[in-house]
C-alpha positions as CSV (number, residue, x, y, z in Angstrom):
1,X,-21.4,-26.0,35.8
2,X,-17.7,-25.6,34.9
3,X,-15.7,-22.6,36.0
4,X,-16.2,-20.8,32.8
5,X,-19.7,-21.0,33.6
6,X,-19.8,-20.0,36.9
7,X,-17.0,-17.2,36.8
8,X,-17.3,-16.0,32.7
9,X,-13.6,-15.4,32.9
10,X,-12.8,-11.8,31.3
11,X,-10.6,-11.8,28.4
12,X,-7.6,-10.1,29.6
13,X,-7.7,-12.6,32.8
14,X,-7.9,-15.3,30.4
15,X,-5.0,-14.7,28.1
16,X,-2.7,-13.9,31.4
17,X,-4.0,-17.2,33.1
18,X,-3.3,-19.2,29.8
19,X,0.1,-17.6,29.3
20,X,0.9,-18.3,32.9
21,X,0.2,-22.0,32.3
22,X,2.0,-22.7,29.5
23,X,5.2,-21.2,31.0
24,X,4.9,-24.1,32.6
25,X,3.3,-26.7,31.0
26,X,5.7,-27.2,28.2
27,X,3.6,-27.9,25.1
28,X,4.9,-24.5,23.8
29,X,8.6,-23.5,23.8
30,X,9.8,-19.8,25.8
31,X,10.9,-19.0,22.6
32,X,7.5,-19.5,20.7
33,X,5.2,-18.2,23.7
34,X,7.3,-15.0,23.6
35,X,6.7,-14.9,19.7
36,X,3.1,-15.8,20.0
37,X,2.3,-12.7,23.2
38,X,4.8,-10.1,20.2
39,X,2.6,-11.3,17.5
40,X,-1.2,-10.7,19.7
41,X,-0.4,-7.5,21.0
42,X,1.1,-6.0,17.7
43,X,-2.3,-8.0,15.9
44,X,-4.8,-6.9,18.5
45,X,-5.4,-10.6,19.1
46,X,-5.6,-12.8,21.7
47,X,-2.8,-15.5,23.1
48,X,-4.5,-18.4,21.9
49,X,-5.6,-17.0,18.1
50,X,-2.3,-15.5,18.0
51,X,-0.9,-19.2,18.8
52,X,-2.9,-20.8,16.1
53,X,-2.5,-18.8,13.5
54,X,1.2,-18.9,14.1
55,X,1.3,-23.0,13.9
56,X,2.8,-23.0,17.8
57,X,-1.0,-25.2,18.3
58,X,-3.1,-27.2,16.8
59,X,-7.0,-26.4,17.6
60,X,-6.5,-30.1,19.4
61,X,-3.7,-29.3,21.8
62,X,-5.5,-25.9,22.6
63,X,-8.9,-27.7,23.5
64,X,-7.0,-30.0,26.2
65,X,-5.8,-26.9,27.5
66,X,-8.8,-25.0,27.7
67,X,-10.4,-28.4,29.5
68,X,-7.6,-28.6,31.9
69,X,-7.1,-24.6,32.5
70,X,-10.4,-23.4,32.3
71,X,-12.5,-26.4,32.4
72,X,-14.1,-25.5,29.2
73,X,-16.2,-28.0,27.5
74,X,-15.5,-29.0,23.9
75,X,-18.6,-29.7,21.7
76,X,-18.4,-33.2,20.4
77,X,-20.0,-33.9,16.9
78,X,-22.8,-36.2,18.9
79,X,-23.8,-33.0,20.6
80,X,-24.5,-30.9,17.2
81,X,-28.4,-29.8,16.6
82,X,-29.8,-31.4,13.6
83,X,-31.8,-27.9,12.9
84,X,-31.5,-24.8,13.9
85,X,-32.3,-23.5,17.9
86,X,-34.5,-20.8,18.7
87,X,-33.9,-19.2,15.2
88,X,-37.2,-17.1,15.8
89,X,-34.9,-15.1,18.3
90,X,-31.3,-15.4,17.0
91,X,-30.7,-14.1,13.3
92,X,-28.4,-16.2,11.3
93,X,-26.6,-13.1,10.2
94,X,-25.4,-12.1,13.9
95,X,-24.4,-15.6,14.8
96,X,-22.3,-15.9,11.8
97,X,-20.2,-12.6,12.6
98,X,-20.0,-13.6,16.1
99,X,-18.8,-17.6,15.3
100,X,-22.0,-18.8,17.4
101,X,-24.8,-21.1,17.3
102,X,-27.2,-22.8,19.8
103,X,-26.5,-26.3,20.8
104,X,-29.9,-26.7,22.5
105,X,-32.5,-24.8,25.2
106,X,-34.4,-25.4,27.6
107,X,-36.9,-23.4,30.1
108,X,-34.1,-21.7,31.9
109,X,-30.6,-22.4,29.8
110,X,-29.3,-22.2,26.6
111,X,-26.1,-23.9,26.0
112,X,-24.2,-21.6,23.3
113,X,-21.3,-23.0,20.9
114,X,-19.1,-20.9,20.8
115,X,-15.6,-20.6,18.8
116,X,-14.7,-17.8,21.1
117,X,-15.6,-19.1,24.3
118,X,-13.9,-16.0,26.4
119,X,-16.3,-13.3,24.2
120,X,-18.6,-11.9,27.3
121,X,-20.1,-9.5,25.0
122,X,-21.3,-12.1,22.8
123,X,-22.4,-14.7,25.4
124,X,-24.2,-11.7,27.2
125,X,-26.2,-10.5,24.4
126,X,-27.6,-13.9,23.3
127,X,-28.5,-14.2,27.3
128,X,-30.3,-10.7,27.0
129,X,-32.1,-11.5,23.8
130,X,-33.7,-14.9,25.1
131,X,-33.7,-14.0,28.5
132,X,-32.1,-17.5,29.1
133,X,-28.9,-18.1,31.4
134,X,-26.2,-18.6,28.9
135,X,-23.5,-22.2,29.4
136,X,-20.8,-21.7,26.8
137,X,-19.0,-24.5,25.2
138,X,-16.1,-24.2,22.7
139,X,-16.4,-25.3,19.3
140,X,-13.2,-25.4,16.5
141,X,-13.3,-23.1,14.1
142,X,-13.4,-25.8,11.1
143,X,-16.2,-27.5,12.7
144,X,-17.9,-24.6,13.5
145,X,-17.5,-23.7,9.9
146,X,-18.9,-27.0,8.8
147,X,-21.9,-27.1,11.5
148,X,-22.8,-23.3,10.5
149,X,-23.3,-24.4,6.8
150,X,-25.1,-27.5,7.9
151,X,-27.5,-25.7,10.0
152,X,-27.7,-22.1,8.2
153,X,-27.3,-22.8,4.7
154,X,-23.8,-22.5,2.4
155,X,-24.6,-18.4,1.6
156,X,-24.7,-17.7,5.0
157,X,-21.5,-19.9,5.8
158,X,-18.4,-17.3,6.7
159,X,-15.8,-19.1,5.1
160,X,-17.1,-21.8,3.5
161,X,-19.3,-21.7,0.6
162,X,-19.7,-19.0,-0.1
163,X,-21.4,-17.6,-3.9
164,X,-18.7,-17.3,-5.8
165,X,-20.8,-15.4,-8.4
166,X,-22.0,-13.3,-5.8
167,X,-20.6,-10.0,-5.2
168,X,-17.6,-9.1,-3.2
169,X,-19.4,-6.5,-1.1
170,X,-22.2,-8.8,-0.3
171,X,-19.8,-11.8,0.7
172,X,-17.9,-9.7,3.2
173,X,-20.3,-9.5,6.1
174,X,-20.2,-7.3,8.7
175,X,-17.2,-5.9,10.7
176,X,-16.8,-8.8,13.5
177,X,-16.8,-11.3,10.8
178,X,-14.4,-9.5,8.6
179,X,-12.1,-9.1,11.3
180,X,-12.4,-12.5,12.3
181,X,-11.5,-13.8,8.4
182,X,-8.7,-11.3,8.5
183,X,-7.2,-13.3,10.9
184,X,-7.3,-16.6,9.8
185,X,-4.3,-18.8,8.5
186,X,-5.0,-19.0,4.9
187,X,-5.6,-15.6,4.5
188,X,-2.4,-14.1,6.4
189,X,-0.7,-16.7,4.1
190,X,-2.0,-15.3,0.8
191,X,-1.3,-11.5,2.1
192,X,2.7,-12.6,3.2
193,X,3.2,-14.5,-0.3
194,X,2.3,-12.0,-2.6
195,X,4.4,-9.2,-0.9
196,X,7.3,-11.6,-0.9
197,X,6.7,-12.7,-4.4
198,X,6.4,-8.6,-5.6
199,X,9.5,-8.2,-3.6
200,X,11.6,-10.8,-5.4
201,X,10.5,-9.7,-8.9
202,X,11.3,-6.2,-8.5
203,X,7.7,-5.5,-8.7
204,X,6.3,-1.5,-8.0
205,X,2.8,-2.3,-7.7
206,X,0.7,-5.2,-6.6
207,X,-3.2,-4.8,-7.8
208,X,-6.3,-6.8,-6.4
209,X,-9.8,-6.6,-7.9
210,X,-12.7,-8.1,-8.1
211,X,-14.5,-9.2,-11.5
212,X,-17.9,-10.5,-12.5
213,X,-17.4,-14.5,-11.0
214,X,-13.4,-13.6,-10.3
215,X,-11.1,-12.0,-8.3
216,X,-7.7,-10.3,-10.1
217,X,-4.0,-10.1,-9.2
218,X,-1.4,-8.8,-10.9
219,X,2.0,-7.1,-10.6
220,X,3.4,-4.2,-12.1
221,X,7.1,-5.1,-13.6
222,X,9.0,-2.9,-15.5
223,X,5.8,-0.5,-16.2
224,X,3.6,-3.3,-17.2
225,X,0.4,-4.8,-15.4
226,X,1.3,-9.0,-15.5
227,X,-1.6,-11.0,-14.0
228,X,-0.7,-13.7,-10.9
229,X,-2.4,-16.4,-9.4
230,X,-5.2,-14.9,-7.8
231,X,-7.1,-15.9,-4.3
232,X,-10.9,-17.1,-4.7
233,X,-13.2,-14.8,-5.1
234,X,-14.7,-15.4,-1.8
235,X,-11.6,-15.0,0.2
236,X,-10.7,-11.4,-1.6
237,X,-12.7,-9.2,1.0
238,X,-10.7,-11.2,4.0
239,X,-7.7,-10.5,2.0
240,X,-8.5,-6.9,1.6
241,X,-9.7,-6.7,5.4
242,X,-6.2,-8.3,6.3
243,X,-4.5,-5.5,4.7
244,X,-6.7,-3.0,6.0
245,X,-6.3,-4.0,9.1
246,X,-2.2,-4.0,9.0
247,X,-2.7,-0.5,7.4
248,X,-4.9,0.8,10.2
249,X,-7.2,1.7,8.4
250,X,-11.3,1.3,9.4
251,X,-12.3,-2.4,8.2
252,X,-16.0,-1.3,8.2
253,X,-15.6,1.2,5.7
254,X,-16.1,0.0,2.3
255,X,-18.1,2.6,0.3
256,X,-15.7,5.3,0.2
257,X,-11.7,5.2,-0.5
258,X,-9.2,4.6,2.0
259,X,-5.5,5.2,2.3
260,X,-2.9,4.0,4.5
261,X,0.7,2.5,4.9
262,X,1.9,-0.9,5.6
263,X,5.7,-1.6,7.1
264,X,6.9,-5.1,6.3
265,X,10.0,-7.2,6.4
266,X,10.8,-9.0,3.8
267,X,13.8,-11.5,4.0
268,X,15.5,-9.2,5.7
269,X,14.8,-6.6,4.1
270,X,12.8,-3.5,5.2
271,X,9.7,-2.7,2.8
272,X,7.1,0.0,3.1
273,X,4.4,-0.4,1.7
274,X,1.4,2.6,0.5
275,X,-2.1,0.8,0.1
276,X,-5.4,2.5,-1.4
277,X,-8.3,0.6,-1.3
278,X,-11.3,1.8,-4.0
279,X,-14.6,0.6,-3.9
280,X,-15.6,-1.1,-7.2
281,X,-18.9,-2.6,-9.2
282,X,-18.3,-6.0,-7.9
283,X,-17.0,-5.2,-4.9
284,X,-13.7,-3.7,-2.7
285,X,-10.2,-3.3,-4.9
286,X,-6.6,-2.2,-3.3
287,X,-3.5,-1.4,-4.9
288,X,-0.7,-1.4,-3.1
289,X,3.0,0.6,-3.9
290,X,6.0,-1.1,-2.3
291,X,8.7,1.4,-1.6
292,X,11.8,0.7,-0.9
293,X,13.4,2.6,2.5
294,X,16.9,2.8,0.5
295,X,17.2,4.9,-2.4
296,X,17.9,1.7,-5.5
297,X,19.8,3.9,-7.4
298,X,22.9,5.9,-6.0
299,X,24.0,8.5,-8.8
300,X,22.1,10.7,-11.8
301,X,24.3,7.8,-14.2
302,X,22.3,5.2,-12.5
303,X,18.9,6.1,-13.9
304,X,19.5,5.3,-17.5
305,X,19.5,8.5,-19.4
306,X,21.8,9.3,-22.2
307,X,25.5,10.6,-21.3
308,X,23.6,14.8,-23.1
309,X,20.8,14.8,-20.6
310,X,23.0,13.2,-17.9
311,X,25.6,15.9,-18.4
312,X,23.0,18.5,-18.3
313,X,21.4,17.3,-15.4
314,X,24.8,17.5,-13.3
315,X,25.3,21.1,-14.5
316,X,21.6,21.8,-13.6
317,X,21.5,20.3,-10.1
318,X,24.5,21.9,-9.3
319,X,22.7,25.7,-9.1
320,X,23.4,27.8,-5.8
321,X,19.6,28.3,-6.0
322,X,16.4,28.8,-7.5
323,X,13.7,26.7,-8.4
324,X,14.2,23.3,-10.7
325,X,11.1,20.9,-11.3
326,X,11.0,17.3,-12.7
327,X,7.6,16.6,-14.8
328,X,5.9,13.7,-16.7
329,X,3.1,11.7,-15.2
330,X,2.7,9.2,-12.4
331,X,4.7,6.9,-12.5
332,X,7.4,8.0,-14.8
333,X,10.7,8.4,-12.1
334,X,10.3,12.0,-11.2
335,X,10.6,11.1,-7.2
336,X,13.8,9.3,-7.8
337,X,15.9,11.8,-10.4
338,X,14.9,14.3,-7.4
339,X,16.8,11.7,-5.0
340,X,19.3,10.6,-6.8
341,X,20.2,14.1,-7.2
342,X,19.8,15.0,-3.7
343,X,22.2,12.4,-2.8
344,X,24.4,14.3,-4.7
345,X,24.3,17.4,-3.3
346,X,23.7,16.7,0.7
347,X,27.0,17.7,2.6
348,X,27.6,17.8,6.3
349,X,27.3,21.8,6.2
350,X,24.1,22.2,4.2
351,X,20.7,21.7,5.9
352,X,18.4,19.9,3.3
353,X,14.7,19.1,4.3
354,X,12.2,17.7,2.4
355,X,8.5,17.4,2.3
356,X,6.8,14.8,0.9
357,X,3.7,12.6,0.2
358,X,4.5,9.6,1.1
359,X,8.3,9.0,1.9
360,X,9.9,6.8,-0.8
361,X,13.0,6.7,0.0
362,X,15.1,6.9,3.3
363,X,18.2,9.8,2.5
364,X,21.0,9.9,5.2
365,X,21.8,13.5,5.6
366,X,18.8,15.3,5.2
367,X,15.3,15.8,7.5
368,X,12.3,14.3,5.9
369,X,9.1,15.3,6.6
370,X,5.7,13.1,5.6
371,X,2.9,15.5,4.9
372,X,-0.9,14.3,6.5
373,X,-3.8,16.1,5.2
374,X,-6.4,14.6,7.6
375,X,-4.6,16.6,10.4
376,X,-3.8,19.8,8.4
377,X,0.0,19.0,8.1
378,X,-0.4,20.0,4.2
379,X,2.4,21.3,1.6
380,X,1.9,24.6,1.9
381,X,1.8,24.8,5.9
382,X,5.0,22.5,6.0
383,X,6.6,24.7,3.4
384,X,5.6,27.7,5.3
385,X,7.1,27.2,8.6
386,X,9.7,25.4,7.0
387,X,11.4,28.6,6.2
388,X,11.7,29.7,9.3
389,X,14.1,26.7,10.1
390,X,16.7,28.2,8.3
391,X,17.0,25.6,5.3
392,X,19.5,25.7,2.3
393,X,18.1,23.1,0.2
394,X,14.3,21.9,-0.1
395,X,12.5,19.1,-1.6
396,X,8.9,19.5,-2.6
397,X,7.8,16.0,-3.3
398,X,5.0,17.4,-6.0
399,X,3.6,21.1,-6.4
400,X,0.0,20.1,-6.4
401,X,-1.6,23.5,-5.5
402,X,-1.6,27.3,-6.2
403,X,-0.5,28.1,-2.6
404,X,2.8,25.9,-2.4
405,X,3.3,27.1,-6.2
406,X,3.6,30.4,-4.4
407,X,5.6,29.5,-1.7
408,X,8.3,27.5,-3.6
409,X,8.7,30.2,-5.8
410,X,9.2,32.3,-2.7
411,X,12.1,30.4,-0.6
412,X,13.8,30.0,-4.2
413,X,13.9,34.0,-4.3
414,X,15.3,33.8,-0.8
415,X,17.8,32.4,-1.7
416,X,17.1,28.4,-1.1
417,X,17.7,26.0,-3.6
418,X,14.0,24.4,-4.5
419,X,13.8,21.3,-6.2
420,X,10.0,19.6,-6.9
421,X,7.7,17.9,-9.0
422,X,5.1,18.6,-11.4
423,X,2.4,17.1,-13.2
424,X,2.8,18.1,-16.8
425,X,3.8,16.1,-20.4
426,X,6.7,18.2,-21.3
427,X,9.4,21.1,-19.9
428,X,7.7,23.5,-21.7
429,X,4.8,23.2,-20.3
430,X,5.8,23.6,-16.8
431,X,5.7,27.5,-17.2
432,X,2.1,28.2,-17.9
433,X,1.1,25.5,-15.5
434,X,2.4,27.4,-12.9
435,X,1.4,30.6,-14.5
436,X,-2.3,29.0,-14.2
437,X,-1.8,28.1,-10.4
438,X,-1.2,32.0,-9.9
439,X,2.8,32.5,-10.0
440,X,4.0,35.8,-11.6
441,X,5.5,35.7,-14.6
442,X,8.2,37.8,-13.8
443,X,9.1,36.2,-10.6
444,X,8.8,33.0,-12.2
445,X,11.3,34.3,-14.7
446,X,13.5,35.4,-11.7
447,X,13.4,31.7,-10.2
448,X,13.1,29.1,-12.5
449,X,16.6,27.6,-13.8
450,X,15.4,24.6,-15.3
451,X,12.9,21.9,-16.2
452,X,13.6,17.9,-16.7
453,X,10.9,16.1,-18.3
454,X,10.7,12.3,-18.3
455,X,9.5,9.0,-19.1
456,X,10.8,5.1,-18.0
457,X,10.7,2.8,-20.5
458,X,11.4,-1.0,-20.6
459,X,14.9,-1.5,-21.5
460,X,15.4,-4.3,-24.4
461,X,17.4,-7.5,-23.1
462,X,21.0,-6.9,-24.8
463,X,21.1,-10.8,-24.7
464,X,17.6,-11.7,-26.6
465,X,16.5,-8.3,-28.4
466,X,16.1,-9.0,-32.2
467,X,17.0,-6.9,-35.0
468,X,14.3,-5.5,-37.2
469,X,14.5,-2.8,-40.2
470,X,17.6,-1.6,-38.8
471,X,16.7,-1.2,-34.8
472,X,16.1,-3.8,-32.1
473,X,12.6,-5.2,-30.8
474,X,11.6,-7.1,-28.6
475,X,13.0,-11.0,-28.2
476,X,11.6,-13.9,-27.2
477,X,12.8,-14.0,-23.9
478,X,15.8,-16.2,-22.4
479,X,17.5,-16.7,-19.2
480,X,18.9,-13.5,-18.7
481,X,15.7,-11.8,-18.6
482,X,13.7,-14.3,-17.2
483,X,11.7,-15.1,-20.4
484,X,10.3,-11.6,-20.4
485,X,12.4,-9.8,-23.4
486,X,13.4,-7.2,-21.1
487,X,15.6,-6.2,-18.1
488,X,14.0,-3.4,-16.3
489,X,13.8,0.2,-17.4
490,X,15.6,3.2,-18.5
491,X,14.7,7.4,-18.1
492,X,14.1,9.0,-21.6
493,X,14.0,13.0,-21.2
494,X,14.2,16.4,-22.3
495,X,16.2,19.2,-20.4
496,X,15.0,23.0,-20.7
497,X,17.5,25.2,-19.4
498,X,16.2,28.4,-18.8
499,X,17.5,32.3,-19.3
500,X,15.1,35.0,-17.4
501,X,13.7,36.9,-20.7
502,X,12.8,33.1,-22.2
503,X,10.9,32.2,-19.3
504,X,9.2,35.4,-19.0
505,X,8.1,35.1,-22.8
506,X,7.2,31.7,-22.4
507,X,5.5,32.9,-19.0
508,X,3.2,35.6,-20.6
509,X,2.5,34.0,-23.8
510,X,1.4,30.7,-22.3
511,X,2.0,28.6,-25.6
512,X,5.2,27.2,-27.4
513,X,5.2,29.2,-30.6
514,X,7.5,28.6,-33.7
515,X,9.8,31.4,-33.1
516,X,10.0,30.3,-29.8
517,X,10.5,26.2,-30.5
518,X,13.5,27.7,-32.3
519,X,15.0,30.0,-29.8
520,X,14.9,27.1,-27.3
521,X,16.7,24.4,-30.0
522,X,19.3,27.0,-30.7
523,X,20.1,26.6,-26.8
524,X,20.2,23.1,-27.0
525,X,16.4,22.1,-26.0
526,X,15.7,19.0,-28.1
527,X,11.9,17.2,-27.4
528,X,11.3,14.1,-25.0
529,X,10.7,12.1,-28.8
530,X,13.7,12.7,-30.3
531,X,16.0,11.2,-27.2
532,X,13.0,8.5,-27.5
533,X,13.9,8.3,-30.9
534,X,17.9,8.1,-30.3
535,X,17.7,5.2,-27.5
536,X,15.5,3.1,-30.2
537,X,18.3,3.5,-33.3
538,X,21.0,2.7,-30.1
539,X,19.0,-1.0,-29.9
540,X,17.9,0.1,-26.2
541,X,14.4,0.4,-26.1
542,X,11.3,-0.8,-29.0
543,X,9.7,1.7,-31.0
544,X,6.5,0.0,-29.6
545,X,7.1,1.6,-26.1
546,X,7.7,5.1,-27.4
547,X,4.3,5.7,-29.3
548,X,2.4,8.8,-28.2
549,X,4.9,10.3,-26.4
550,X,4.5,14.1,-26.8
551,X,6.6,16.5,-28.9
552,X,6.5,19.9,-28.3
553,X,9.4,20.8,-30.1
């Protein structure tokens, strides 16, 4: 028997004794064995996985190892069964998730393949199961792979093989074995390239899903859904599982949705990153928002609108106190005007908080605070005992809820100055929205200084846009903007400034009517469409991209 056998060498003594050896062995640099121990204990792997999946060793030079450290045998091809062993007693599913099979058996031994040689539990369950004493050898990974399909069949094969018209949710296994796929090579390649590849185009949004005999990618540029080169369909639940498991999130759960967040590095440069995972017909989707820990834009003039909604946006920001909201739908920007305009108002004196769900942006100068539901760190409680702290300036990342409706209109009649966010199509609206969460009219009307609705739209490439009736459209695409016609995007709005008495009439009433449409022109209101309208004659964005958009006015 080799030591292995005779000793069954615990994990954590084997990853110390490896480590140990190769200190001094010399196959592996100080520099890569101190990369390789980082990379398994911030994985949850062990040294040697960690090492192969990095490239510091091939699975040859890790074999000779094991022989000459542990005195593990390797399984030569010679030694493979030419059918399966004992499959009365072992179920092809188990082995598969636990990278097994049996080489042979006898009256009293079984001797076990094993591409995890170190795995007690594994080795001791087979042992309990056939009541056999258990002699593990180690087997590669790609010629366990290959065996496994050989012996098992190609639909039971845990990388290779698999149905591709199968789907997703029935590919991906069980837990062990998705963890195990998570962690191989290909798949941490796939998962590092498409980050990196959203990162240098300027992408918000990176989507994976599975189809009928497919799996989808695409990115999200400039507001637009552009498909990528996709993995297999078979490797999508390992991809998923990869990012699940960098997320923290529970890699068995696949029925119900999940949420999480992922930090990377890319080139240098810091990225967070907010997945959701959704559980689909074919199988498990995830969409993941890449969020950038430094604000992209610095000023209110950086976000695009025209030099009227810009003005009044200075003038509006620039309230003692009170309660102004940004609106529009996901998506449209709202998160950084609110930003942007913090940045201009944080000074060394002030004490400016914000609460939010998630962090996009990192803001030097004021406290940031990340709400989590699952342990009752909600809005309102935040809010709450926020106001205790002895704020002057708060950010509500979105009013969601008739309770931190109530509150926000609360600190702004204390005197705080309450910026936030809210899910409705035009300024207008913004009043009986929060009229219908419960608010007051008459407080509302004591509060409310001012409402910003807005849209980003895909700004026209000055260097390709054609002209067309008059206004510029779309060109075919050049250099400049990277074939695309466009070069990024730009805010279209409306600002509502508000005087107590309109906002109590608007408040009560809870519609926009004529008289009232009026009233709010004569004090310079003018609908989302017609600055939509303006920024198309101005040759800056295609009348294409402005369809639908609401007008109240």
């Amino acid at each position: 028997m080799t030591q292995l056998q005779q000793d069954a060498v615990p994990a954590r003594l084997f990853a110390r004794g490896l480590s140990d050896y190769l200190e001094t062995d010399g196959r592996v640099s100080a520099a890569d064995l101190l990369r390789a121990r980082a990379a398994a204990e911030a994985a949850d792997k062990r040294l040697d996985q960690a090492l192969l999946d990095l490239g510091l060793l091939t699975e040859a030079t890790l074999s000779d190892l094991l022989t000459e450290r542990f005195a593990v045998d390797d399984v030569s091809a010679d030694r493979l069964p030419l059918a399966p062993v004992l499959e009365s007693l072992l179920k092809p599913n188990y082995l598969a998730a636990s990278r097994m099979f049996p080489l042979t058996a006898d009256d009293t031994t079984l001797s076990l393949a094993m591409v995890d040689p170190f795995d007690d539990f594994a080795a001791n369950a087979v042992a309990l199961k056939t009541g056999l004493a258990v002699r593990r050898l180690r087997i590669s990974r790609q010629r366990f792979e290959s065996a496994f399909e050989g012996l098992y069949g190609a639909s039971l094969s845990p990388i290779v093989g698999a149905d591709e018209t199968a789907p997703a949710e029935a590919m991906s296994g069980d837990v062990d074995l998705l963890k195990d796929a998570a962690s191989d090579a290909p798949v941490i390649r796939f998962v590092q390239d498409a980050i990196r590849l959203a990162v240098e185009k300027g992408a918000s949004d990176i989507h994976l899903r599975p189809a009928r005999n497919r799996a989808e990618m695409f990115l999200r540029l400039n507001g637009q859904l552009v498909p990528q080169a996709a993995p297999e369909l078979r490797m999508l639940p390992s991809v998923i599982s990869r990012l699940k498991v960098l997320a923290n999130l529970d890699i068995a759960e696949r029925r119900l949705p999940q949420d999480g967040r992922i930090r990377a590095n890319v080139a240098g440069r810091p990225v967070d990153i907010s997945l959701s995972t959704m559980p689909h017909v074919h199988g498990e989707a995830a969409v993941l928002r890449l969020l950038s820990r430094e604000l992209a834009v610095s000023s209110l003039g950086e976000l695009g609108f025209s030099p009227e909604i810009e003005t009044g946006l200075e003038e509006l920001f620039g309230v003692a106190d009170g309660l102004v909201l940004v609106t529009g739908p996901t998506g449209s920007g709202k998160t950084t005007t609110l930003h942007a305009a913090l940045k201009r108002l944080i000074r060394p004196e002030l004490n400016v908080v914000t609460i939010e769900d998630p962090v996009e942006y990192r803001v030097d100068g004021a406290a940031q605070i990340q709400v989590d539901d699952k342990i009752g760190l909600t809005f309102p409680r935040v809010l709450r005992s926020l106001l205790r702290q002895d704020p002057d300036i708060i950010l509500v990342g979105e009013i969601r809820d008739a309770e931190t409706a109530k509150i926000a209109v609360q600190a702004a009649l204390t005197g705080h100055l309450v910026l936030a966010t809210l899910h409705t199509n035009s300024a207008p609206a913004a009043i009986p929205r929060l009229v219908d969460m419960g608010v007051e009219p008459y407080l509302l009307a004591a509060v409310l200084r001012g409402v910003v609705a807005q849209r980003l739209v895909r700004r026209l490439c000055p260097h390709c846009a054609t002209a067309t009736d008059g206004t510029k459209q779309t060109g075919p695409g050049c250099g400049h903007c990277g074939g695309s016609g466009y070069a990024g995007r730009i805010a279209v709005g409306e600002l509502l400034r508000l005087e107590p008495d309109v906002t109590e009439t608007l408040a009560r009433s809870l519609e926009l009517t004529t008289a009232m449409a009026n009233r709010l022109r004569q004090s310079g209101y003018r609908p989302l469409r017609e600055d939509a309208r303006r920024r198309v004659q101005a040759g800056e964005i295609a009348s294409v991209d402005v369809l639908g958009m609401v007008d109240v006015g």
